[in-house]
């Protein structure tokens, strides 16, 4: 199928979406209320990256053990896997609205547990509860918005969920900065996360169920009443008839529109093709490394040579701001340019950015400051591994930071951070001792002249990722499946996303320790190129197409090589038939 676009989707889609503010605020209210689920997703992703810096300070066991740091981050992702899987069933059984309400409840409970956690164990338990809620919300919010949106602005409205995800990340960094000097720092950071959940819970109590879900459950009059509020008068009857035909077809094929047959799901050509595209996009979204950037961005900034926690958070705030800006770009272009073109541009830019990052971190590691003999006042604290090394004269800052018996840190020169410094045991006493005489204490990254180029590479990565791979996979998964299987398939795709997220989040720090930061980003870059090939072949263009028509398109062809121009006349005739 060529990257076809019905004439109903044109360059005015963004303006029409914006015009809803006064033309039909009801639709916009539905979209933003459900989109708070994306805000929860984004806030949780961003807040832990800053909170982790202070959790390490409070719990020395966490600071000493990388596995505990990865567990605090990734247990929320593990919860999200279960939450997304449960969300698929919950959506089809009880509806999109109930699924969001349940997600809000879980998220709030998790936030309370985390804020009051006396140790790493309960903190991890709270992260699991938060993950359950986020997993449900992540697949339900775009589905609800998609089913309550007019076709030609559906992409822009579902993109508001992506904007709220990135907005949540930006908000989390602001909150992190606000509480850096408050007593209990990370407890406030994690506890505030319960507020968006409460807000959405009360909003969803007064909002309706998805009209498409209601129609499938036989509650036709309720569905029609809601659709008349959503669609213009000249379109609503056509939409109702198309939806009725879709449900009638399901009943004719299965004899019972309530029953979900999982064997039938895999055997049905349109569902299978939709799952290949939808699940594939969700997997590649994670394996190009985005959540290593968002979960660990302050740590990555420290890898680039910026030692201060506060400086790392401040620079990460810029990253989150760029991510939010990219989501606004997506809202503007998603119904103008199309899903597939945005994905292709995004992946090309991501691959180039990761290539740049690979080179920068490789050079930064190779040219790290050398280690010099400790001054007298530092001698009692000299790193044992350095003292016993046979090649101590060749040691540089990176060798020092990789010492583990015990952990060691780098104390920069007092005259120039790039000159040779001391390799010392890492503890609070030594950190305070090093802090005098204009010295800086490094434990995560080394001073480097490549620090700012690394941040530029980070900015380019976010600018390219956010408008395409950041939002489009969720949009495609909200519209590509037949109505009958939409909740289950959306749950499968979201579960695949969170499983991939868990693998990356749980392995990132260990991978950087094993093969180095530069080679880790090179792996992500290679995966980006593989993802580009996948998008070119398997992902269809769904821009501006009524949801019921997408099923017909998938029935006709599976591989989607072209992504420009209009659909062929041959395809149009088949659709009409």
Coordinates of C-alpha atoms in Angstrom, one line a residue:
X1 CA 0.0 0.0 0.0
X2 CA 1.4 3.4 -0.9
X3 CA 1.3 5.9 1.8
X4 CA -2.2 7.0 1.0
X5 CA -4.3 9.8 2.5
X6 CA -8.0 10.3 2.2
X7 CA -8.9 13.8 1.1
X8 CA -10.6 14.4 4.4
X9 CA -7.2 14.7 6.1
X10 CA -5.5 17.8 5.1
X11 CA -3.2 20.6 6.3
X12 CA -6.0 22.2 8.2
X13 CA -6.2 19.4 10.8
X14 CA -4.1 21.2 13.3
X15 CA -6.1 24.3 12.9
X16 CA -9.3 22.3 13.3
X17 CA -8.0 20.7 16.4
X18 CA -7.1 24.1 17.9
X19 CA -10.5 25.5 16.9
X20 CA -12.2 22.9 19.1
X21 CA -11.4 25.2 22.0
X22 CA -14.5 27.3 21.1
X23 CA -16.3 25.1 18.4
X24 CA -16.6 21.9 20.4
X25 CA -14.8 22.1 23.8
X26 CA -16.5 18.8 24.8
X27 CA -14.1 16.8 22.5
X28 CA -11.1 18.7 23.8
X29 CA -12.2 18.1 27.4
X30 CA -12.4 14.4 26.8
X31 CA -8.9 14.3 25.2
X32 CA -7.2 16.3 27.9
X33 CA -8.9 14.5 30.8
X34 CA -8.0 11.1 29.5
X35 CA -4.5 12.4 28.6
X36 CA -3.7 13.0 32.2
X37 CA -2.9 9.2 32.1
X38 CA -0.1 10.3 29.8
X39 CA 0.9 12.9 32.4
X40 CA 1.2 10.2 35.0
X41 CA 3.3 8.1 32.7
X42 CA 5.6 11.0 32.0
X43 CA 5.9 12.2 35.5
X44 CA 6.9 8.8 36.8
X45 CA 9.5 8.4 34.0
X46 CA 11.1 11.8 34.8
X47 CA 10.8 12.1 38.6
X48 CA 12.7 8.9 39.4
X49 CA 15.8 10.2 37.4
X50 CA 16.2 13.1 39.8
X51 CA 15.0 11.4 42.9
X52 CA 17.5 8.6 42.4
X53 CA 20.4 11.1 43.0
X54 CA 19.1 11.8 46.5
X55 CA 17.9 8.3 47.3
X56 CA 21.6 7.3 46.8
X57 CA 22.6 9.9 49.3
X58 CA 20.1 8.7 51.9
X59 CA 20.5 5.0 51.4
X60 CA 24.2 4.0 51.2
X61 CA 23.2 0.5 50.1
X62 CA 21.6 1.9 47.0
X63 CA 24.6 4.1 46.3
X64 CA 27.0 1.1 46.5
X65 CA 24.9 -1.4 44.5
X66 CA 24.0 -0.7 40.9
X67 CA 21.4 -3.5 41.0
X68 CA 19.4 -1.6 43.6
X69 CA 19.4 1.6 41.6
X70 CA 18.2 -0.4 38.5
X71 CA 15.6 -2.2 40.6
X72 CA 14.1 1.1 42.0
X73 CA 13.8 2.3 38.4
X74 CA 12.7 -0.9 36.7
X75 CA 10.3 -2.3 39.3
X76 CA 7.8 0.4 38.2
X77 CA 8.3 -0.9 34.6
X78 CA 7.7 -4.5 35.8
X79 CA 4.5 -3.3 37.4
X80 CA 3.6 -1.6 34.2
X81 CA 4.0 -4.8 32.2
X82 CA 1.4 -6.5 34.5
X83 CA -0.8 -3.3 34.4
X84 CA -0.8 -3.1 30.6
X85 CA -1.7 -6.8 30.3
X86 CA -4.5 -6.4 32.9
X87 CA -5.5 -3.2 31.2
X88 CA -6.3 -5.0 27.9
X89 CA -8.8 -7.3 29.6
X90 CA -10.1 -4.5 31.9
X91 CA -10.8 -2.3 28.9
X92 CA -12.8 -4.8 27.0
X93 CA -14.7 -6.1 30.1
X94 CA -15.5 -2.9 32.0
X95 CA -14.7 -0.1 29.6
X96 CA -12.0 2.6 29.1
X97 CA -13.4 4.8 31.8
X98 CA -13.3 2.2 34.6
X99 CA -9.8 1.2 33.5
X100 CA -8.5 4.8 33.9
X101 CA -10.3 5.1 37.3
X102 CA -8.6 1.9 38.6
X103 CA -5.2 3.1 37.2
X104 CA -5.5 6.4 39.1
X105 CA -6.3 4.5 42.4
X106 CA -3.2 2.3 42.1
X107 CA -1.0 5.2 41.2
X108 CA -2.1 7.2 44.2
X109 CA -1.5 4.3 46.6
X110 CA 1.9 3.8 45.1
X111 CA 2.8 7.5 45.5
X112 CA 1.9 7.4 49.2
X113 CA 3.9 4.2 49.9
X114 CA 7.0 5.7 48.2
X115 CA 6.8 9.0 50.0
X116 CA 6.7 7.2 53.4
X117 CA 9.2 4.4 52.6
X118 CA 11.7 3.8 55.4
X119 CA 14.1 1.8 53.2
X120 CA 14.7 0.5 49.7
X121 CA 12.4 -2.5 50.1
X122 CA 9.2 -0.5 50.6
X123 CA 10.3 2.1 48.1
X124 CA 10.5 -0.7 45.5
X125 CA 7.0 -1.9 46.5
X126 CA 5.6 1.5 46.0
X127 CA 7.2 1.6 42.6
X128 CA 5.4 -1.6 41.7
X129 CA 2.0 -0.1 42.5
X130 CA 2.8 3.0 40.5
X131 CA 3.9 0.8 37.6
X132 CA 0.6 -1.1 37.7
X133 CA -1.3 2.2 37.4
X134 CA 1.0 3.7 34.7
X135 CA 0.8 0.5 32.6
X136 CA -3.0 0.6 32.6
X137 CA -3.1 4.3 31.8
X138 CA -0.5 4.1 29.1
X139 CA -2.6 1.9 26.9
X140 CA -6.0 3.1 27.9
X141 CA -5.6 6.9 27.5
X142 CA -4.7 6.9 23.8
X143 CA -7.4 4.3 23.1
X144 CA -10.1 6.4 24.8
X145 CA -9.0 9.5 23.0
X146 CA -8.9 7.7 19.6
X147 CA -12.4 6.3 20.0
X148 CA -13.8 9.7 21.0
X149 CA -12.1 11.7 18.1
X150 CA -13.3 12.7 14.6
X151 CA -11.1 10.9 12.1
X152 CA -9.4 13.8 10.4
X153 CA -8.0 15.2 13.7
X154 CA -7.7 11.9 15.5
X155 CA -3.9 12.0 15.2
X156 CA -3.6 15.5 16.6
X157 CA -5.9 14.7 19.5
X158 CA -4.1 11.4 20.4
X159 CA -0.9 13.4 20.2
X160 CA -2.1 15.5 23.1
X161 CA -1.5 12.3 25.1
X162 CA 2.1 12.3 23.9
X163 CA 2.4 16.0 24.8
X164 CA 1.1 15.3 28.3
X165 CA 3.6 12.5 28.7
X166 CA 6.5 14.8 27.8
X167 CA 4.8 17.6 29.8
X168 CA 4.8 15.3 32.8
X169 CA 8.5 14.6 32.4
X170 CA 9.2 18.4 32.2
X171 CA 7.0 19.0 35.3
X172 CA 8.8 16.2 37.2
X173 CA 12.2 18.0 36.6
X174 CA 10.7 21.3 37.8
X175 CA 9.4 19.5 40.9
X176 CA 12.8 17.9 41.4
X177 CA 14.6 21.2 41.2
X178 CA 12.0 22.8 43.6
X179 CA 12.7 20.2 46.3
X180 CA 16.5 19.9 46.0
X181 CA 17.0 21.8 49.2
X182 CA 13.8 20.8 51.0
X183 CA 14.0 18.3 53.9
X184 CA 13.1 14.8 52.6
X185 CA 13.9 15.9 49.0
X186 CA 13.1 12.6 47.1
X187 CA 10.1 11.9 49.3
X188 CA 8.4 15.1 48.1
X189 CA 9.4 14.4 44.6
X190 CA 7.7 11.0 44.6
X191 CA 4.8 11.9 46.8
X192 CA 3.7 14.8 44.6
X193 CA 3.1 12.2 41.9
X194 CA -0.2 11.3 43.5
X195 CA -1.8 14.7 42.7
X196 CA -2.3 14.1 38.9
X197 CA -3.9 10.7 39.7
X198 CA -6.4 12.4 42.0
X199 CA -7.2 15.1 39.5
X200 CA -7.9 12.6 36.7
X201 CA -9.9 10.3 39.0
X202 CA -12.4 13.1 39.8
X203 CA -12.5 14.3 36.1
X204 CA -13.2 10.8 34.8
X205 CA -16.1 10.4 37.3
X206 CA -18.1 13.0 35.3
X207 CA -17.0 12.0 31.8
X208 CA -18.7 9.4 29.6
X209 CA -17.6 6.0 28.4
X210 CA -16.1 5.5 24.9
X211 CA -19.0 5.5 22.4
X212 CA -17.4 2.7 20.4
X213 CA -17.2 0.5 23.5
X214 CA -20.8 1.3 24.4
X215 CA -21.9 0.4 20.9
X216 CA -20.2 -2.9 21.1
X217 CA -21.9 -3.7 24.4
X218 CA -25.3 -3.1 22.9
X219 CA -25.9 0.3 24.6
X220 CA -26.5 2.0 21.3
X221 CA -28.6 4.9 22.5
X222 CA -26.0 6.0 25.0
X223 CA -23.3 5.7 22.3
X224 CA -25.3 7.7 19.8
X225 CA -26.0 10.5 22.3
X226 CA -22.2 10.9 22.9
X227 CA -21.3 10.7 19.2
X228 CA -23.7 13.5 18.5
X229 CA -21.7 15.6 20.9
X230 CA -18.4 14.7 19.3
X231 CA -19.2 14.8 15.5
X232 CA -20.6 17.6 13.3
X233 CA -24.2 17.1 12.3
X234 CA -23.3 16.3 8.7
X235 CA -21.0 13.5 9.8
X236 CA -22.5 11.9 12.8
X237 CA -25.0 9.6 11.0
X238 CA -22.3 8.3 8.7
X239 CA -20.1 7.5 11.7
X240 CA -22.9 5.8 13.5
X241 CA -23.7 3.6 10.4
X242 CA -20.1 2.7 9.9
X243 CA -19.7 1.7 13.6
X244 CA -22.9 -0.3 13.4
X245 CA -21.7 -2.1 10.3
X246 CA -18.4 -3.0 12.0
X247 CA -20.1 -4.4 15.1
X248 CA -22.7 -6.3 13.0
X249 CA -19.8 -7.9 11.0
X250 CA -18.2 -9.1 14.2
X251 CA -21.4 -10.7 15.4
X252 CA -21.9 -12.3 12.0
X253 CA -18.4 -13.8 12.1
X254 CA -18.4 -15.0 15.8
X255 CA -22.0 -15.3 16.7
X256 CA -21.3 -13.4 19.9
X257 CA -19.6 -10.0 20.0
X258 CA -18.7 -10.5 23.7
X259 CA -16.5 -13.5 23.2
X260 CA -12.8 -12.9 22.5
X261 CA -11.1 -16.0 20.8
X262 CA -7.4 -15.7 21.1
X263 CA -6.7 -18.3 18.5
X264 CA -9.0 -16.3 16.2
X265 CA -7.0 -13.2 17.1
X266 CA -3.8 -14.7 15.8
X267 CA -5.4 -16.3 12.8
X268 CA -7.3 -13.1 11.6
X269 CA -5.1 -11.5 8.9
X270 CA -6.0 -7.9 9.8
X271 CA -5.3 -8.4 13.5
X272 CA -2.1 -10.3 12.8
X273 CA -0.8 -7.6 10.5
X274 CA -1.8 -4.9 12.9
X275 CA 0.0 -6.6 15.7
X276 CA 3.2 -6.9 13.7
X277 CA 3.2 -3.2 13.1
X278 CA 1.9 -2.1 16.5
X279 CA 4.0 -4.4 18.7
X280 CA 7.1 -3.8 16.5
X281 CA 6.8 0.0 16.9
X282 CA 6.4 -0.3 20.7
X283 CA 9.5 -2.6 21.0
X284 CA 11.7 -0.3 18.8
X285 CA 10.5 2.8 20.7
X286 CA 12.2 1.4 23.8
X287 CA 15.3 -0.3 22.2
X288 CA 16.5 2.9 20.6
X289 CA 17.2 4.0 24.2
X290 CA 14.7 6.7 25.0
X291 CA 14.0 5.7 28.6
X292 CA 17.7 5.4 29.4
X293 CA 17.8 9.0 28.5
X294 CA 14.7 9.9 30.5
X295 CA 15.2 7.6 33.5
X296 CA 19.0 8.3 33.8
X297 CA 19.4 11.7 32.1
X298 CA 20.9 13.4 35.2
X299 CA 23.3 10.4 35.5
X300 CA 24.1 10.7 31.8
X301 CA 24.8 14.4 32.3
X302 CA 27.2 13.4 35.1
X303 CA 28.8 10.8 32.8
X304 CA 29.5 13.9 30.5
X305 CA 31.5 15.5 33.3
X306 CA 29.0 17.7 35.2
X307 CA 29.4 16.6 38.8
X308 CA 26.8 18.6 40.7
X309 CA 23.4 17.0 41.4
X310 CA 21.7 20.3 41.0
X311 CA 23.5 21.1 37.7
X312 CA 22.6 17.7 36.4
X313 CA 19.0 18.2 37.2
X314 CA 19.0 21.7 35.6
X315 CA 20.5 20.5 32.4
X316 CA 18.1 17.6 32.3
X317 CA 15.2 20.1 32.6
X318 CA 16.3 21.5 29.2
X319 CA 16.2 17.9 27.8
X320 CA 12.6 17.5 29.2
X321 CA 11.6 20.9 27.7
X322 CA 12.8 19.8 24.3
X323 CA 10.9 16.6 24.6
X324 CA 7.7 18.5 25.4
X325 CA 8.3 20.8 22.4
X326 CA 8.8 17.8 20.1
X327 CA 5.3 16.6 21.2
X328 CA 3.8 20.0 20.1
X329 CA 5.5 19.6 16.8
X330 CA 3.9 16.1 16.5
X331 CA 0.5 17.6 17.2
X332 CA 1.0 20.0 14.3
X333 CA 2.4 17.6 11.7
X334 CA 0.8 14.2 12.6
X335 CA -2.3 14.8 10.4
X336 CA -0.4 16.9 7.9
X337 CA 2.7 14.8 7.2
X338 CA 1.4 11.4 8.3
X339 CA 2.5 8.8 10.7
X340 CA 5.0 6.9 8.6
X341 CA 7.0 9.9 7.3
X342 CA 7.4 11.2 10.9
X343 CA 8.7 7.8 12.0
X344 CA 11.2 7.6 9.2
X345 CA 12.5 11.2 9.8
X346 CA 12.6 10.5 13.5
X347 CA 14.6 7.2 13.2
X348 CA 17.2 8.7 10.8
X349 CA 17.8 11.6 13.2
X350 CA 18.0 9.3 16.3
X351 CA 20.5 7.0 14.5
X352 CA 22.7 10.0 13.6
X353 CA 22.5 11.5 17.1
X354 CA 23.5 8.2 18.7
X355 CA 26.4 7.9 16.3
X356 CA 27.5 11.4 17.4
X357 CA 27.1 10.4 21.0
X358 CA 29.2 7.2 20.5
X359 CA 32.1 9.2 19.1
X360 CA 31.9 11.9 21.9
X361 CA 31.8 9.5 24.8
X362 CA 34.6 7.4 23.2
X363 CA 36.9 10.4 23.0
X364 CA 35.9 11.6 26.5
X365 CA 36.8 8.3 27.9
X366 CA 40.1 8.1 26.0
X367 CA 41.2 11.6 27.0
X368 CA 40.1 11.5 30.6
X369 CA 42.4 13.3 33.1
X370 CA 45.3 11.3 34.4
X371 CA 45.8 10.3 38.0
X372 CA 48.7 11.9 39.9
X373 CA 50.3 11.0 43.3
X374 CA 48.0 12.2 46.1
X375 CA 49.0 15.2 48.1
X376 CA 49.9 14.6 51.8
X377 CA 46.5 15.5 53.1
X378 CA 44.8 13.0 50.7
X379 CA 47.4 10.2 51.1
X380 CA 45.4 8.3 53.8
X381 CA 42.5 8.1 51.5
X382 CA 44.2 7.0 48.3
X383 CA 42.2 4.4 46.4
X384 CA 43.6 0.9 47.3
X385 CA 43.2 -0.4 43.7
X386 CA 45.3 2.5 42.4
X387 CA 48.0 2.0 45.1
X388 CA 48.3 -1.7 44.2
X389 CA 48.1 -1.4 40.4
X390 CA 51.2 -2.4 38.5
X391 CA 50.3 0.1 35.7
X392 CA 49.3 3.0 38.1
X393 CA 51.2 5.5 35.9
X394 CA 48.8 4.9 33.1
X395 CA 45.6 5.3 35.2
X396 CA 43.2 8.0 34.3
X397 CA 39.9 9.2 35.8
X398 CA 37.8 6.5 34.2
X399 CA 40.0 3.7 35.6
X400 CA 39.6 5.3 39.0
X401 CA 35.8 5.4 38.8
X402 CA 35.7 1.8 37.7
X403 CA 37.5 0.7 40.9
X404 CA 35.3 -1.4 43.2
X405 CA 37.4 -2.5 46.2
X406 CA 36.1 -0.1 47.6
X407 CA 34.4 2.4 45.3
X408 CA 36.7 5.3 44.4
X409 CA 36.2 8.8 43.1
X410 CA 38.2 11.4 41.3
X411 CA 39.3 14.7 43.0
X412 CA 40.1 17.2 40.3
X413 CA 43.1 19.5 40.2
X414 CA 42.6 22.9 41.9
X415 CA 43.9 24.8 39.0
X416 CA 42.2 23.1 36.0
X417 CA 39.7 20.2 36.1
X418 CA 41.2 18.7 33.0
X419 CA 44.7 18.4 34.6
X420 CA 45.7 15.2 36.5
X421 CA 43.9 14.7 39.8
X422 CA 43.8 12.3 42.8
X423 CA 42.0 8.9 42.9
X424 CA 40.5 8.6 46.4
X425 CA 38.2 6.3 48.4
X426 CA 34.6 7.4 47.9
X427 CA 32.9 8.5 51.1
X428 CA 31.4 11.7 52.6
X429 CA 34.6 12.6 54.5
X430 CA 36.7 12.5 51.3
X431 CA 34.0 14.3 49.3
X432 CA 34.1 17.2 51.8
X433 CA 37.9 17.2 51.9
X434 CA 38.1 17.4 48.1
X435 CA 35.5 20.1 48.0
X436 CA 38.0 22.7 49.3
X437 CA 40.4 24.8 47.2
X438 CA 38.2 24.9 44.1
X439 CA 38.3 21.2 43.5
X440 CA 35.4 19.1 42.3
X441 CA 34.5 15.5 43.3
X442 CA 33.5 13.1 40.5
X443 CA 32.0 9.6 41.0
X444 CA 29.8 9.1 37.9
X445 CA 31.7 10.8 35.1
X446 CA 35.0 12.6 34.5
X447 CA 35.7 16.2 33.8
X448 CA 35.9 16.6 30.0
X449 CA 36.1 19.2 27.3
X450 CA 33.4 17.2 25.5
X451 CA 30.7 17.8 28.1
X452 CA 28.9 20.5 26.1
X453 CA 29.1 18.6 22.8
X454 CA 27.6 15.6 24.6
X455 CA 24.7 17.8 25.7
X456 CA 24.2 19.0 22.2
X457 CA 24.0 15.3 21.0
X458 CA 21.5 14.7 23.8
X459 CA 19.4 17.6 22.6
X460 CA 19.5 16.4 19.0
X461 CA 18.4 13.0 20.0
X462 CA 15.4 14.3 21.8
X463 CA 14.5 16.7 19.0
X464 CA 14.4 13.9 16.5
X465 CA 12.8 11.2 18.8
X466 CA 9.9 13.1 20.3
X467 CA 7.8 14.1 17.3
X468 CA 8.1 10.7 15.7
X469 CA 9.0 7.6 17.7
X470 CA 7.9 9.4 20.9
X471 CA 4.2 9.7 19.9
X472 CA 3.5 7.8 16.7
X473 CA 3.6 4.3 18.2
X474 CA 0.9 5.1 20.6
X475 CA -1.2 6.7 17.9
X476 CA -0.9 3.8 15.5
X477 CA -1.8 1.3 18.3
X478 CA -4.9 3.3 19.2
X479 CA -6.3 3.1 15.6
X480 CA -4.9 0.0 13.8
X481 CA -6.9 -2.8 15.3
X482 CA -10.5 -3.9 14.6
X483 CA -13.0 -2.7 17.2
X484 CA -13.6 -6.3 18.5
X485 CA -9.9 -6.8 19.4
X486 CA -8.8 -3.2 20.2
X487 CA -8.6 -3.5 23.9
X488 CA -6.8 -6.8 23.9
X489 CA -4.4 -5.9 21.1
X490 CA -3.7 -2.5 22.6
X491 CA -2.9 -4.3 25.9
X492 CA -0.5 -6.7 24.1
X493 CA 1.3 -3.9 22.4
X494 CA 1.6 -1.9 25.6
X495 CA 2.8 -4.9 27.4
X496 CA 5.5 -5.4 24.7
X497 CA 6.5 -1.7 25.2
X498 CA 6.9 -2.1 29.0
X499 CA 8.7 -5.4 28.7
X500 CA 11.2 -3.8 26.4
X501 CA 11.3 -0.8 28.7
X502 CA 12.2 -3.1 31.6
X503 CA 15.0 -4.9 29.7
X504 CA 16.6 -1.6 28.7
X505 CA 16.1 0.1 32.1
X506 CA 17.4 -2.9 34.1
X507 CA 20.5 -3.4 31.9
X508 CA 21.6 0.2 31.0
X509 CA 23.9 0.9 34.0
X510 CA 25.3 -2.6 34.0
X511 CA 25.9 -2.4 30.2
X512 CA 27.8 0.9 30.6
X513 CA 29.9 -0.6 33.3
X514 CA 30.6 -3.7 31.1
X515 CA 31.3 -2.2 27.7
X516 CA 31.4 1.5 28.3
X517 CA 29.0 4.3 27.7
X518 CA 30.1 4.9 24.1
X519 CA 29.6 1.3 23.0
X520 CA 26.2 1.2 24.7
X521 CA 25.0 4.1 22.6
X522 CA 26.4 2.4 19.5
X523 CA 24.2 -0.6 20.2
X524 CA 21.2 1.7 20.4
X525 CA 22.2 3.3 17.1
X526 CA 22.4 0.0 15.3
X527 CA 18.9 -0.9 16.6
X528 CA 17.6 2.4 15.3
X529 CA 18.7 1.5 11.8
X530 CA 17.0 -1.9 12.1
X531 CA 13.9 -0.1 13.3
X532 CA 14.0 2.2 10.2
X533 CA 14.0 -0.8 7.9
X534 CA 11.0 -2.3 9.9
X535 CA 9.0 0.9 9.6
X536 CA 9.7 1.1 5.8
X537 CA 8.3 -2.5 5.3
X538 CA 5.6 -3.2 7.9
X539 CA 4.1 0.0 9.2
X540 CA 1.1 1.4 7.2
X541 CA 0.0 5.0 6.8
X542 CA -3.3 5.5 8.7
X543 CA -3.5 9.3 8.4
X544 CA -7.0 10.6 8.2
X545 CA -8.6 7.2 7.7
X546 CA -11.8 6.3 9.6
X547 CA -10.9 3.6 12.1
X548 CA -13.3 1.1 10.3
X549 CA -11.5 1.7 7.0
X550 CA -8.1 0.9 8.4
X551 CA -9.3 -2.7 8.8
X552 CA -10.1 -2.9 5.1
X553 CA -6.7 -1.5 4.2
X554 CA -4.9 -4.1 6.3
X555 CA -7.0 -6.8 4.6
X556 CA -5.5 -6.0 1.2
X557 CA -1.8 -5.8 1.9
X558 CA 0.8 -6.4 4.6
X559 CA 4.0 -4.8 3.4
X560 CA 4.0 -1.0 3.1
X561 CA 7.2 0.0 1.2
X562 CA 6.2 3.4 -0.1
X563 CA 5.5 6.3 2.2
X564 CA 4.8 9.2 -0.2
X565 CA 2.1 10.3 -2.6
X566 CA -1.6 9.3 -2.7
X567 CA -3.0 5.8 -2.7
X568 CA -3.2 4.2 -6.1
X569 CA -6.6 4.2 -7.9
X570 CA -6.5 0.4 -7.7
X571 CA -6.4 0.5 -3.9
X572 CA -9.2 3.1 -3.8
X573 CA -11.4 0.9 -6.0
X574 CA -10.8 -2.1 -3.7
X575 CA -11.8 0.0 -0.7
X576 CA -15.0 1.1 -2.4
X577 CA -15.8 -2.5 -3.2

